[in-house]
Amino acid sequence: DAMVIQNPRYQVTQFGKPVTLSCSQTLNHNVMYWYQQKSSQAPKLLFHYYDKDFNNEADTPDNFQSRRPNTSFCFLDIRSPGLGDAAMYLCATSTLASGETQYFGPGTRLLVL
Amino acid sequence: EDKVVQSPLSLVVHEGDTVTLNCSYEVTNFRSLLWYKQEKKAPTFLFMLTSSGIEKKSGRLSSILDKKELSSILNITATQTGDSAIYLCAVNAGNNRKLIWGLGTSLAVNP
């Protein structure tokens, strides 16, 4: 089945230790998004790729970086995680042909010790 | 500033009840409104409503878009405990491929 996959599902890291979260998709969608979601809050967009075109949100901290080596894969790098970065990280995809519907992966829950 | 407001923020009902969740929006260049269901994981897509598709139905769930009132409702009939979740409303406006999210309605269905 076509889908959005995120790995790992749970990630524990230490304060300041870099971490990379991955997202892959078999939908062949040209747009990929990374969101941060904290408890009882709506998803907060960090950045998105339209094909290889990277679009950063103005309020996304420099600590967060992303790479998209090809259509199928997208990575979220947190260079120096702080306690405030503990959250669920959601990857989503969409295509202009599907309108604006975004399809989400299962998420990665990040814990920072 | 574009915004999406959902009400109520939380709701507790008994199995078999019918619930109506509300979403209102103030955006520039409305394109579509989406409903998602979120349990203890990522949001699951329910419906997308546009000017050309203002009413959607799937089983016990249905949704209507009122472009005049700038709002949408999500109806769930004969609720079940499995309907317990947060229901998120999001609006796409403009051409920037981004969604504007409401805070969600937390629905609890008790047996």
XYZ file of C-alpha atoms in Angstrom, chain B residues 9-109:
101
model
C -12.463 22.580 22.695
C -13.640 19.405 24.371
C -16.750 17.319 24.502
C -17.879 14.276 26.488
C -20.804 12.200 25.255
C -22.290 8.745 25.703
C -22.237 6.028 23.104
C -25.073 6.448 20.645
C -25.205 10.233 20.934
C -24.880 12.494 17.900
C -22.223 15.213 18.024
C -21.561 18.299 15.957
C -18.116 19.866 15.856
C -17.586 23.361 14.526
C -14.806 25.018 12.594
C -14.789 28.670 11.555
C -12.142 30.453 9.565
C -10.933 33.871 8.563
C -8.479 33.554 5.711
C -7.517 35.257 2.493
C -8.136 33.338 -0.730
C -9.842 30.279 0.715
C -9.100 27.105 -1.250
C -10.207 24.156 0.863
C -11.049 22.973 4.359
C -9.887 19.645 5.721
C -10.946 17.528 8.673
C -8.583 15.112 10.382
C -9.008 12.629 13.230
C -6.073 12.239 15.612
C -5.848 9.496 18.180
C -2.568 8.840 19.979
C -0.688 9.067 16.709
C -0.598 11.100 13.516
C -3.682 12.809 12.051
C -5.796 10.661 9.752
C -7.486 12.402 6.844
C -11.300 12.431 6.928
C -12.677 14.955 4.427
C -11.699 17.796 2.143
C -14.328 20.411 1.306
C -14.044 22.980 -1.443
C -16.311 25.393 -3.254
C -17.222 22.597 -5.645
C -17.666 19.961 -2.959
C -19.376 21.430 0.055
C -20.817 18.248 1.524
C -19.106 14.944 2.218
C -20.294 11.772 3.934
C -18.620 8.575 4.978
C -20.545 6.141 7.117
C -21.555 7.835 10.346
C -19.441 10.912 9.622
C -20.525 13.814 7.486
C -19.326 17.340 6.935
C -20.720 20.493 5.386
C -18.974 23.662 4.296
C -20.847 26.949 4.610
C -18.905 29.455 2.533
C -21.267 32.261 3.413
C -20.751 31.760 7.146
C -17.077 30.847 6.670
C -17.485 27.691 8.660
C -17.828 23.944 8.558
C -19.415 21.333 10.766
C -18.450 17.720 11.300
C -21.293 15.460 12.364
C -20.872 12.059 13.947
C -24.026 10.027 14.450
C -24.449 6.991 16.727
C -21.076 7.655 18.344
C -18.879 4.754 19.454
C -15.995 4.632 21.907
C -13.686 4.301 18.919
C -14.677 7.802 17.862
C -12.835 9.189 20.883
C -10.070 11.362 19.459
C -9.034 14.900 18.711
C -10.680 16.242 15.574
C -8.577 18.802 13.759
C -9.771 21.300 11.180
C -7.315 22.896 8.759
C -7.750 25.408 5.963
C -5.680 25.937 2.857
C -5.610 29.535 1.701
C -3.557 31.188 -0.972
C -0.969 29.467 -3.067
C 1.660 28.587 -0.493
C 0.779 24.887 -0.030
C 0.465 25.365 3.733
C -2.407 24.545 6.063
C -3.721 26.786 8.821
C -4.687 24.591 11.743
C -7.304 24.923 14.440
C -6.514 23.727 17.954
C -8.839 20.766 17.645
C -11.844 19.422 19.503
C -11.169 16.632 21.974
C -14.061 14.181 21.870
C -14.536 11.512 24.525
C -17.233 8.904 23.981
